[in-house]
Short mmCIF file of C-alpha atoms in Angstrom, two decimals:
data_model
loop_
_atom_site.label_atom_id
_atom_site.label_comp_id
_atom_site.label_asym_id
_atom_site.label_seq_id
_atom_site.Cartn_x
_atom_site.Cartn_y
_atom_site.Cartn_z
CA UNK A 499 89.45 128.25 92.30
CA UNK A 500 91.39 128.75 95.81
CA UNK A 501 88.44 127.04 97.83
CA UNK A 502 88.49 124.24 94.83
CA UNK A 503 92.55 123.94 95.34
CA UNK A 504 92.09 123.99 99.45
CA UNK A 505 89.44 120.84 99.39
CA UNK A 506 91.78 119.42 96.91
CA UNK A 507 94.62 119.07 98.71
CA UNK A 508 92.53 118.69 102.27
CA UNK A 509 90.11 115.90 101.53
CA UNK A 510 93.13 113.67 100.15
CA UNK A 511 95.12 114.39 103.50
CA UNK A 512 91.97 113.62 105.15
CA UNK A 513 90.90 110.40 103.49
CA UNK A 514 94.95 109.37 103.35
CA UNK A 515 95.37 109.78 107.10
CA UNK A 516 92.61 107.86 108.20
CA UNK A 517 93.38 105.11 106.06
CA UNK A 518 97.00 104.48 107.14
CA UNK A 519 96.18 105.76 110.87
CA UNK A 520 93.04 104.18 111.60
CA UNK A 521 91.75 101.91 109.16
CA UNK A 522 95.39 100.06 108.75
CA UNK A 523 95.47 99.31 112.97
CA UNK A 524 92.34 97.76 112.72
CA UNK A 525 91.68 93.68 112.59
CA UNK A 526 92.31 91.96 109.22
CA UNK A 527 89.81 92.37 107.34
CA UNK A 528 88.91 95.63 107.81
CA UNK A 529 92.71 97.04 107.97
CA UNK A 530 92.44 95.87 104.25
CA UNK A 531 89.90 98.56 103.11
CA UNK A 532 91.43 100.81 100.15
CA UNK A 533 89.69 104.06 101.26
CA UNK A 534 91.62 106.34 99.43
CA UNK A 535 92.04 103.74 95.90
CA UNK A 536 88.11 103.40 96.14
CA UNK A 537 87.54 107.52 96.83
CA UNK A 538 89.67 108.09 93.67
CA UNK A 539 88.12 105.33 91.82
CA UNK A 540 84.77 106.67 92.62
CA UNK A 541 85.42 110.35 91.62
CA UNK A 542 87.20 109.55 88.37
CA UNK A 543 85.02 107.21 87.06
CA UNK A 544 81.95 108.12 87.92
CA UNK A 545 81.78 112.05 88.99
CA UNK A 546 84.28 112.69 86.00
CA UNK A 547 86.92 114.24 88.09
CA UNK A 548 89.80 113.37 86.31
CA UNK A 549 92.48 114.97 88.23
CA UNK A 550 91.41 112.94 91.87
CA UNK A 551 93.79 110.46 89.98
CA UNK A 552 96.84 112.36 91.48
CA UNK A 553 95.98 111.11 95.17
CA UNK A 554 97.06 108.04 94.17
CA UNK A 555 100.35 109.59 93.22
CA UNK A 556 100.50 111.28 96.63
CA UNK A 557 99.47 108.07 98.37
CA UNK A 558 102.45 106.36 96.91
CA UNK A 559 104.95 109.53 97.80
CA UNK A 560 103.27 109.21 101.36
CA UNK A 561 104.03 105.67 102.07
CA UNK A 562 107.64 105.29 100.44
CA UNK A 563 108.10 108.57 103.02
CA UNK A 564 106.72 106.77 105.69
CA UNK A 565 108.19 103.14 104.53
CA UNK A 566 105.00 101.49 105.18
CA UNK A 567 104.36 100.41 101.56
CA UNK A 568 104.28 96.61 100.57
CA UNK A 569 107.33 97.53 98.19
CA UNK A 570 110.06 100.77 98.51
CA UNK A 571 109.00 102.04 95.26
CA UNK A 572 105.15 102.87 96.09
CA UNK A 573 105.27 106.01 93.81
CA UNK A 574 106.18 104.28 90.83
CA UNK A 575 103.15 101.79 90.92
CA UNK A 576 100.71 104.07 92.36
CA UNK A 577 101.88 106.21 89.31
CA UNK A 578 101.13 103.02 86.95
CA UNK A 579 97.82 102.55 88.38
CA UNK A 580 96.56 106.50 87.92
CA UNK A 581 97.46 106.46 84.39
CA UNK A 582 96.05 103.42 84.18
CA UNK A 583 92.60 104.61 85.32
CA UNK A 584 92.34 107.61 83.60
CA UNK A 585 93.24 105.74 80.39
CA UNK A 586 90.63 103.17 81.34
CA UNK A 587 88.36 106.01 82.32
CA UNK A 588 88.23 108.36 79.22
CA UNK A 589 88.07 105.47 76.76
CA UNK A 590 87.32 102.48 77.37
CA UNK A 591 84.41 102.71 80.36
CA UNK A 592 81.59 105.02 80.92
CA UNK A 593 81.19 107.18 83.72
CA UNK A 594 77.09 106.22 84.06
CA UNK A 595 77.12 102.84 84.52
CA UNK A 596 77.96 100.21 87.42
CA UNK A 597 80.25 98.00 84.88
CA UNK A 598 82.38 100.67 84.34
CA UNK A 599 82.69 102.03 87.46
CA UNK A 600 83.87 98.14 88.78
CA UNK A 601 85.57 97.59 85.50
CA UNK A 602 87.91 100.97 85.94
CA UNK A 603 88.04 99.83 89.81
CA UNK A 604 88.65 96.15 89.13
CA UNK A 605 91.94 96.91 86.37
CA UNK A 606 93.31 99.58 88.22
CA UNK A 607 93.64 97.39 91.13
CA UNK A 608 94.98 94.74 89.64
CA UNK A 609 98.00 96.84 87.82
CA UNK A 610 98.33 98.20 91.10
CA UNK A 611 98.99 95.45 93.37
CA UNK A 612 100.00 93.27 90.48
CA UNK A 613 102.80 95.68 89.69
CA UNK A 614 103.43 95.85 93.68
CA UNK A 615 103.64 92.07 94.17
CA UNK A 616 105.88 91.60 90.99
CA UNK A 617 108.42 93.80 92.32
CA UNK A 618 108.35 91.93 95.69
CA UNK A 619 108.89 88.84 93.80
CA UNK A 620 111.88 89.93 92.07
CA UNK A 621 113.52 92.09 94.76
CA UNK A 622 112.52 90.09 97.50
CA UNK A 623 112.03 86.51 96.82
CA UNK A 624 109.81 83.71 97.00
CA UNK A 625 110.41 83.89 101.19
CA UNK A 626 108.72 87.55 100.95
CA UNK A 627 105.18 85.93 100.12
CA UNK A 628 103.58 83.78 102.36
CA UNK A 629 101.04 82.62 99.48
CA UNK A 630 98.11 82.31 101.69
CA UNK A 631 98.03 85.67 103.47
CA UNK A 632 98.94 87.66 100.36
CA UNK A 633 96.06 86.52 98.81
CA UNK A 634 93.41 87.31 101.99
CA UNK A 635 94.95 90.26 101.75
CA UNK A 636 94.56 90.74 97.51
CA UNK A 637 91.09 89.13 98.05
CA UNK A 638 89.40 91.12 100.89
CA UNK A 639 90.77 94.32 98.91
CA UNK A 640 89.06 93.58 95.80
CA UNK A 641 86.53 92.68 97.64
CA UNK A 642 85.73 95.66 99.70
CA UNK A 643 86.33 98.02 96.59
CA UNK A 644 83.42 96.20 94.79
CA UNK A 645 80.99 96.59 97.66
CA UNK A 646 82.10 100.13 98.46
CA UNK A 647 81.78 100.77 94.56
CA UNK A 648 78.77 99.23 94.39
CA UNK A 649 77.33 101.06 97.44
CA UNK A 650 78.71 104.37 96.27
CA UNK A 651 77.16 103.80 92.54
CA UNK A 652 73.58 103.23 94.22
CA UNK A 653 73.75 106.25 96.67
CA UNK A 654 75.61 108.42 93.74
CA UNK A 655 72.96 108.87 90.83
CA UNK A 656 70.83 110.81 93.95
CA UNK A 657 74.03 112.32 95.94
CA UNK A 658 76.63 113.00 92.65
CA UNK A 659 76.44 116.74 92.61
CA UNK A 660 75.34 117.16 96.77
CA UNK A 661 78.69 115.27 97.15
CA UNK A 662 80.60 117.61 94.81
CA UNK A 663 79.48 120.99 96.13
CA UNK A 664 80.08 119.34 99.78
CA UNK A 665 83.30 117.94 98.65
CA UNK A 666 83.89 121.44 96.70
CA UNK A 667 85.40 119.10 93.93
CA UNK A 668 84.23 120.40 90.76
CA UNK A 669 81.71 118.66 88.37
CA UNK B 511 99.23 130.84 67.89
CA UNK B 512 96.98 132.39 70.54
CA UNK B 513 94.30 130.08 72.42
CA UNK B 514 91.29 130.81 73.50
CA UNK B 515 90.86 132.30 77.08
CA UNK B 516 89.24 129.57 78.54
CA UNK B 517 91.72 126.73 77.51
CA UNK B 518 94.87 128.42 79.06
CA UNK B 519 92.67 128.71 82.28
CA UNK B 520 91.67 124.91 81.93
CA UNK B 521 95.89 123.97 81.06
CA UNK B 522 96.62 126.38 83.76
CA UNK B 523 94.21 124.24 86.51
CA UNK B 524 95.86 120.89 85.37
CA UNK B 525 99.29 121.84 86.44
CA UNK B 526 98.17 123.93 89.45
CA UNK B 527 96.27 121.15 91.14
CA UNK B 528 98.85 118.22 90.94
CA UNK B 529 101.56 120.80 91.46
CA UNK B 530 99.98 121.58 95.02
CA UNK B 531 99.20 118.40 95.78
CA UNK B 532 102.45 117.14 95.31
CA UNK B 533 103.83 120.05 97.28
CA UNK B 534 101.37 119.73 100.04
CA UNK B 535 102.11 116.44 100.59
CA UNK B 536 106.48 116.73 100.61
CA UNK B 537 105.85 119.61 102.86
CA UNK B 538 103.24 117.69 105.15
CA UNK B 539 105.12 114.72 105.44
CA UNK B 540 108.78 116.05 106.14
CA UNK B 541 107.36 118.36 108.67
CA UNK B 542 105.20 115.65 110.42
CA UNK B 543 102.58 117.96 110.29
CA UNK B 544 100.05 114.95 110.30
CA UNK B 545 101.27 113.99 113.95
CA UNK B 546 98.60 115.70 116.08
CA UNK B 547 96.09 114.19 114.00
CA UNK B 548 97.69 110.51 113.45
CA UNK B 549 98.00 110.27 117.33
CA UNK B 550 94.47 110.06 118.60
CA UNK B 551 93.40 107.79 115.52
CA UNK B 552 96.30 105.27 115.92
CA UNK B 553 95.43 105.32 119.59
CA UNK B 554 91.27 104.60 118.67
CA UNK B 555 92.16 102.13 116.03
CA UNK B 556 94.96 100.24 118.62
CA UNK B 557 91.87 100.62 121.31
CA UNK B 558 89.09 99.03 119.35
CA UNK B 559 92.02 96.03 117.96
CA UNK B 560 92.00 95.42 121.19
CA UNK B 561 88.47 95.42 122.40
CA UNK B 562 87.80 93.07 119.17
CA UNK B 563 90.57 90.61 120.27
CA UNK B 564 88.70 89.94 123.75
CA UNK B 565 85.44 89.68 122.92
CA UNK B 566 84.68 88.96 119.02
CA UNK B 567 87.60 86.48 117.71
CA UNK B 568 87.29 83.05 117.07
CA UNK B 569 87.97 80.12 119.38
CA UNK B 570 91.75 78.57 118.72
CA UNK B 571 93.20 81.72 117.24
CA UNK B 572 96.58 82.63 118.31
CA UNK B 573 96.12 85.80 120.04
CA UNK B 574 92.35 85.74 120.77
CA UNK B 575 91.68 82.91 122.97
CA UNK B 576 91.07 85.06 125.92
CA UNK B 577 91.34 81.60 128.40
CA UNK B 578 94.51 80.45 127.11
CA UNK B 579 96.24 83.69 127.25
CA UNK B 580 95.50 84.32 130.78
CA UNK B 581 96.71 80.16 131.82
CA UNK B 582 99.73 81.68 129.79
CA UNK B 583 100.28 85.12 131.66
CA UNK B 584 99.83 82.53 135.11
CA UNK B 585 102.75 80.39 134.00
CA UNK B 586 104.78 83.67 132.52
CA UNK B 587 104.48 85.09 136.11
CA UNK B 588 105.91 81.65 137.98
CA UNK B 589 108.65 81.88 134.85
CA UNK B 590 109.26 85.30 136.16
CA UNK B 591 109.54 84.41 139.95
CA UNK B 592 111.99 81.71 138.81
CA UNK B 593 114.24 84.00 136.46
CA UNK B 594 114.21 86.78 139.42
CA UNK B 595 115.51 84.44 141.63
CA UNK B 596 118.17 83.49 138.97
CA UNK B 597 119.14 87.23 138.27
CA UNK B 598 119.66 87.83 142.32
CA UNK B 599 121.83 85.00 142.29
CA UNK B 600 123.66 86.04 138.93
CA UNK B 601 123.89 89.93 140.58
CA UNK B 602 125.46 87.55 143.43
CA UNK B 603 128.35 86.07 141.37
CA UNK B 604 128.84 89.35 139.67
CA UNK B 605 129.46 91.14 142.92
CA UNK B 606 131.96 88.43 143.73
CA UNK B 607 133.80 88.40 140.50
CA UNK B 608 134.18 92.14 140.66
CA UNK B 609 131.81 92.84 137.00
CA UNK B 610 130.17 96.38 136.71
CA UNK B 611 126.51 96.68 135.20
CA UNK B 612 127.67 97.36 131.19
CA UNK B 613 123.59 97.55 130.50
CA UNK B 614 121.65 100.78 131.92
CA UNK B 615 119.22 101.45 129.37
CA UNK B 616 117.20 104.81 128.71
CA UNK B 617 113.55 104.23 127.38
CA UNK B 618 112.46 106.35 124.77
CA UNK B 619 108.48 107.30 124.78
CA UNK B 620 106.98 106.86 121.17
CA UNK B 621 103.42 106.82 120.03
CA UNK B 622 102.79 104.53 116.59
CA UNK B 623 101.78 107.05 113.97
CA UNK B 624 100.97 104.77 111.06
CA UNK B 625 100.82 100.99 110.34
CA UNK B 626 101.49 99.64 107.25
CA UNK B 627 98.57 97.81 105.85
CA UNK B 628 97.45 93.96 106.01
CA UNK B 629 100.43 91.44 106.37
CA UNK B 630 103.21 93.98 106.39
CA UNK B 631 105.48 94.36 109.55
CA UNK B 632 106.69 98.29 109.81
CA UNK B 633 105.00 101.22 111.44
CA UNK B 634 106.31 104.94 111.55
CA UNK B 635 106.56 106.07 115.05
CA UNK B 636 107.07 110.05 116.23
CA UNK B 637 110.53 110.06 117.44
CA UNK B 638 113.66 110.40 115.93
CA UNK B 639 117.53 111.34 115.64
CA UNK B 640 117.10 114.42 117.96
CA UNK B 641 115.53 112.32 120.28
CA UNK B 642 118.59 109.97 120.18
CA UNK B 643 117.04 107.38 118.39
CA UNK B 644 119.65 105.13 116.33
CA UNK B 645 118.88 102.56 113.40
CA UNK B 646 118.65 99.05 115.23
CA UNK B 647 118.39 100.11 118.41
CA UNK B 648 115.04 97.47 119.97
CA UNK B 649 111.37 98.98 120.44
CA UNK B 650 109.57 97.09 123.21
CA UNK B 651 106.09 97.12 124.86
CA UNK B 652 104.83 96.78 127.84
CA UNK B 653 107.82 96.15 130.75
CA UNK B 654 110.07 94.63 128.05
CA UNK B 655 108.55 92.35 125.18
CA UNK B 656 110.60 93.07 122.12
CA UNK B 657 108.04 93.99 118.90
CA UNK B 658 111.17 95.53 116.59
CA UNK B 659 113.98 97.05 115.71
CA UNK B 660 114.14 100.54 114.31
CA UNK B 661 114.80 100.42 110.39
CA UNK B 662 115.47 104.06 109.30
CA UNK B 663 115.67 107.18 111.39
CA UNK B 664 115.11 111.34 110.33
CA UNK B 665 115.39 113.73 112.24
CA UNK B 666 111.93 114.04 114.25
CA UNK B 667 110.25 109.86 113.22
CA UNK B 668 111.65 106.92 112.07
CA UNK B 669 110.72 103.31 110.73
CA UNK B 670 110.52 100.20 112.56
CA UNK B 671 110.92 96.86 110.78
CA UNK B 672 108.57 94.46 113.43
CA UNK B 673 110.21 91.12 114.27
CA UNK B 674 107.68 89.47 112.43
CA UNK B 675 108.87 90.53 109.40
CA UNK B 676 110.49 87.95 107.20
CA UNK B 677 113.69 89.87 107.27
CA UNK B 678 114.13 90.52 110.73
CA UNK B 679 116.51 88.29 112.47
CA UNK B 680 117.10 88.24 116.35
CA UNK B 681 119.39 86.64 118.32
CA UNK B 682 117.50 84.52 121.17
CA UNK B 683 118.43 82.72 124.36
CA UNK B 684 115.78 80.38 125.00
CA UNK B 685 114.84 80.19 129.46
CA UNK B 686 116.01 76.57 129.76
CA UNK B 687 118.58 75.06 131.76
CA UNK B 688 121.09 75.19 128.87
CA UNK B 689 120.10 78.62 127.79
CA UNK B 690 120.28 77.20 124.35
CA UNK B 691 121.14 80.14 121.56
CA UNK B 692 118.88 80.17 118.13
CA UNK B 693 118.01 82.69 115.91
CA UNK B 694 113.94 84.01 115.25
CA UNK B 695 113.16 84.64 111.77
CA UNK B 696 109.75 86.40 110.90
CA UNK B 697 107.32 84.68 108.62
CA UNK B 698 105.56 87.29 107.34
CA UNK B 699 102.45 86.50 109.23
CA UNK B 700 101.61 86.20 112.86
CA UNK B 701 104.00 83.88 114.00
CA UNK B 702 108.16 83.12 114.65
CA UNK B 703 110.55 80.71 113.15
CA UNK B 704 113.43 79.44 115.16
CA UNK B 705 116.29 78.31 113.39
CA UNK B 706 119.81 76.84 114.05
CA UNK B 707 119.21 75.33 117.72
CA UNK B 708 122.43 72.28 117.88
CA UNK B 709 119.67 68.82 118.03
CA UNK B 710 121.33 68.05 121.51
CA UNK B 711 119.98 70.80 123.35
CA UNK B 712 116.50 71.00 124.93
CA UNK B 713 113.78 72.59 123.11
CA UNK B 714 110.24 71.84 124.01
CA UNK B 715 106.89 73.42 123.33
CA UNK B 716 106.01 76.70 126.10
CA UNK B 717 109.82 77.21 125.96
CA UNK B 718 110.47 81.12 126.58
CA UNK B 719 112.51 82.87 124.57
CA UNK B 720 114.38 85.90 125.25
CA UNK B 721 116.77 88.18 123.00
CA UNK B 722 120.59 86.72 123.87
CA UNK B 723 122.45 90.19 124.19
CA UNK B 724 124.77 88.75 120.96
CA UNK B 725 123.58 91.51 118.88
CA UNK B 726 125.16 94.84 119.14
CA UNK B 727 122.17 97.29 120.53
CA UNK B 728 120.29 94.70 121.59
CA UNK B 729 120.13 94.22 125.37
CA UNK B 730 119.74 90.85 126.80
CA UNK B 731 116.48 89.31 128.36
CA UNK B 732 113.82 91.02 126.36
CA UNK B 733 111.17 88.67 125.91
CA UNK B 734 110.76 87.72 121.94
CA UNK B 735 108.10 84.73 122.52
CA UNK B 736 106.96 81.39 123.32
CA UNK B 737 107.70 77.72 121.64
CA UNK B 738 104.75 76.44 119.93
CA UNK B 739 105.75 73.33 117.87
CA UNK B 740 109.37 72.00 117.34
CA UNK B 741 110.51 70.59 114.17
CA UNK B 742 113.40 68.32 114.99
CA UNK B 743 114.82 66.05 112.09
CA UNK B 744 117.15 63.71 113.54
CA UNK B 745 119.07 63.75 110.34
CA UNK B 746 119.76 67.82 110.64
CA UNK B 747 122.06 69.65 112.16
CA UNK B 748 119.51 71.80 113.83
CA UNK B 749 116.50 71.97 115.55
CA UNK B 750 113.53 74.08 114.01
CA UNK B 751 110.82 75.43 116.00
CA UNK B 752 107.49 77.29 115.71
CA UNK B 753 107.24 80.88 117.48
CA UNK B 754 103.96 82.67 119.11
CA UNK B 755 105.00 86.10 120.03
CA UNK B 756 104.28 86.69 123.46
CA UNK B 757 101.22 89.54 122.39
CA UNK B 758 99.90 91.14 119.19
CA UNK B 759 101.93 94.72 118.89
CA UNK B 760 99.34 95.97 116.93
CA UNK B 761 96.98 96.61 120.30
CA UNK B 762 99.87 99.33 121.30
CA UNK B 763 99.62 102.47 120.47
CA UNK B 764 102.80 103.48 122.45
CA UNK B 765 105.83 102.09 122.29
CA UNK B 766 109.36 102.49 123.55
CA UNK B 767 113.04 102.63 122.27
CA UNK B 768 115.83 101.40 124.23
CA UNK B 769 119.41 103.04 123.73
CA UNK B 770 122.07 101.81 125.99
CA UNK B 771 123.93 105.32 127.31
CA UNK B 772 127.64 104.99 127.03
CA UNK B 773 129.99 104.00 129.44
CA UNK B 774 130.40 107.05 132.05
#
């Protein structure tokens, strides 16, 4: 159970810093990519590891800490979007097929940043969204989770357990 | 009631994992323990930014049109000469009236640590309070381009709000003959709004602008950006005006704070 706890914690601090220290520096679109959302997506849904929904929590403590988040209250709609998914997750979607895994994906993303850009809107303003770039932004997002779902659902039926041992996160 | 063995074991792992998690990450994060590893991959992301700025982007785009940017950096540089000249003469009349330089700044080293994500204008950078950084005092690149202001400090980072941000506000000269004031909004994207220029002074497209020194903490003469468009309604008060930043801050990987040291 240590080594299980270890990997735990590790491969979110892994996945988490090079998403918001290399992936975010690069050029829109590919600063866009939800690496950590679609890792936790991925493992929930379809590898059945329910508790993978708390890096999303720790996502949204890590960017309020670091004040990089779209809103100041990160934690409170990552929160919303990991209940979300593993409400989505135990009953309403099943773990072995491609519509679930982008149905879980596609609603948990949507109460995420729909949650995020509501709260902009009401603490912010209308001046705080530049309509046009918010939704490149919203689009290439959904976007890349789709393909990277899609890619990870035809690698995963081969790779599921492989990935868990390597991962050491329990199946 | 007693449960089985293996469901206290199974309740047990459910509040372990999140509990360490959460831990992990509140000890992690207020330590900067990440730093060492952020560094190096904010440096490789900033590099390859760059390298896809000069050779992959699209013709017209603001900051990739590799031949207008360097006609740009030409007439900069004769801008430069001229303002040079101006300061010598300015250090001149100071001399004369008997002024003392109120302005010695101290640069502060900092490396970006994390960007926030798509259209958003803050980054975390590795120095903080016991480096005497201060909340508002300017972040520049480069010999003096302003990129901006720091938002909230701790002890060892802090936050920077970037000037493109739609609630930054700076205080700008713009390099004309009537060193015209105005204030740059962000926009939330990749460009500058000018506001509240009086319609009888000058304002015309490749107009520098430069921060005014109005602000307190904020030194005058750091370059902000260039004119692109202006918006002048003969029936308003003001003159409006469309802002490039004078380079894309997100190619930097280091940075550095000004603080103006007290008076000795």
């Amino acid at each position: 159970m240590g080594i299980s706890l270890f990997f735990f914690v590790a491969w979110f601090f892994v996945f988490a810093v090079v998403e918001h220290a290399w992936v975010s520096v690069l050029p829109f679109p590919f600063s866009s990519f939800p690496l950590v959302f679609l890792c936790v997506i991925y493992w929930v849904q379809s590898v059945g590891v329910r508790q993978v929904a708390w890096w999303l929590v720790a996502q949204g403590i890590l960017l309020d800490f670091w004040k990089v988040g779209w809103t100041s209250t990160e934690t409170v709609w990552f929160s919303f979007s990991a209940v979300a998914l593993v409400i989505l997750s135990r009953r309403f979607f099943s773990n072995h097929s491609l519509y679930g895994l982008l149905g879980c994906g596609l609603f948990s993303l949507a109460i995420l940043d729909g949650s995020r850009l509501i709260s902009l809107l009401l603490w912010n303003g209308m001046e705080s969204l530049d309509g046009r770039t918010w939704l490149a932004v919203i689009g290439w997002r959904v976007g890349w989770m789709v393909g990277g779902l899609f890619l990870a659902f035809l690698v995963s039926e081969r790779l599921r357990r492989p990935l868990s041992r390597f991962f050491h996160l329990w199946h | 009631m007693r449960f089985p063995a293996w469901k206290n074991r199974l309740s047990f792992r459910k509040l372990l994992f999140p509990a360490f998690l959460l831990g992990a990450v509140f000890f992690v994060a207020s330590l900067g323990l990440l730093k060492t590893v952020q560094r190096p991959l904010s440096a490789f992301g900033s590099s390859f930014r760059s390298l896809w700025f000069h050779s992959v982007a699209e013709d017209g785009s603001v900051l990739g049109n590799r031949t207008r940017m360097e006609e740009r950096i030409l007439h900069l540089l004769e801008k430069e000469a001229s303002c040079q000249q101006l300061e010598t003469e300015m250090q001149n009349v100071k001399q004369q009236l008997g002024f003392f330089d109120r302005r010695p700044l101290e640069r502060i080293p900092a490396s970006v640590l994390v960007q926030a994500p798509g259209p958003l204008n803050t980054f975390f950078i590795d120095r903080g309070s016991a480096d005497g950084v201060e909340a508002g005092d300017p972040v520049v690149v480069a010999e003096g381009v302003l990129i901006g202001k720091v938002l909230k400090v701790a002890n060892h980072h802090a936050t920077v709000l970037s000037i493109l941000d739609p609630s930054s506000r700076v205080a700008v000269a713009v390099l004309n003959r009537s060193h015209s004031l105005g204030l740059v909004q962000g926009m939330g994207g990749s460009v500058l709004a000018l506001h509240f220029v009086p319609q009888e002074e000058p304002l015309a497209p490749e107009d520098l602008l430069v921060t005014s020194g109005l602000e307190p903490g904020m030194p005058s003469g750091l370059l902000v950006g260039i004119v692109n468009r202006v918006q002048a309604d003969p029936s308003a008060p003001f003159q409006e005006g469309l802002i490039e930043p004078i380079l894309d801050s997100k190619q930097y990987h280091f940075v550095s704070v000004l603080r103006s040291r007290p008076y000795d």
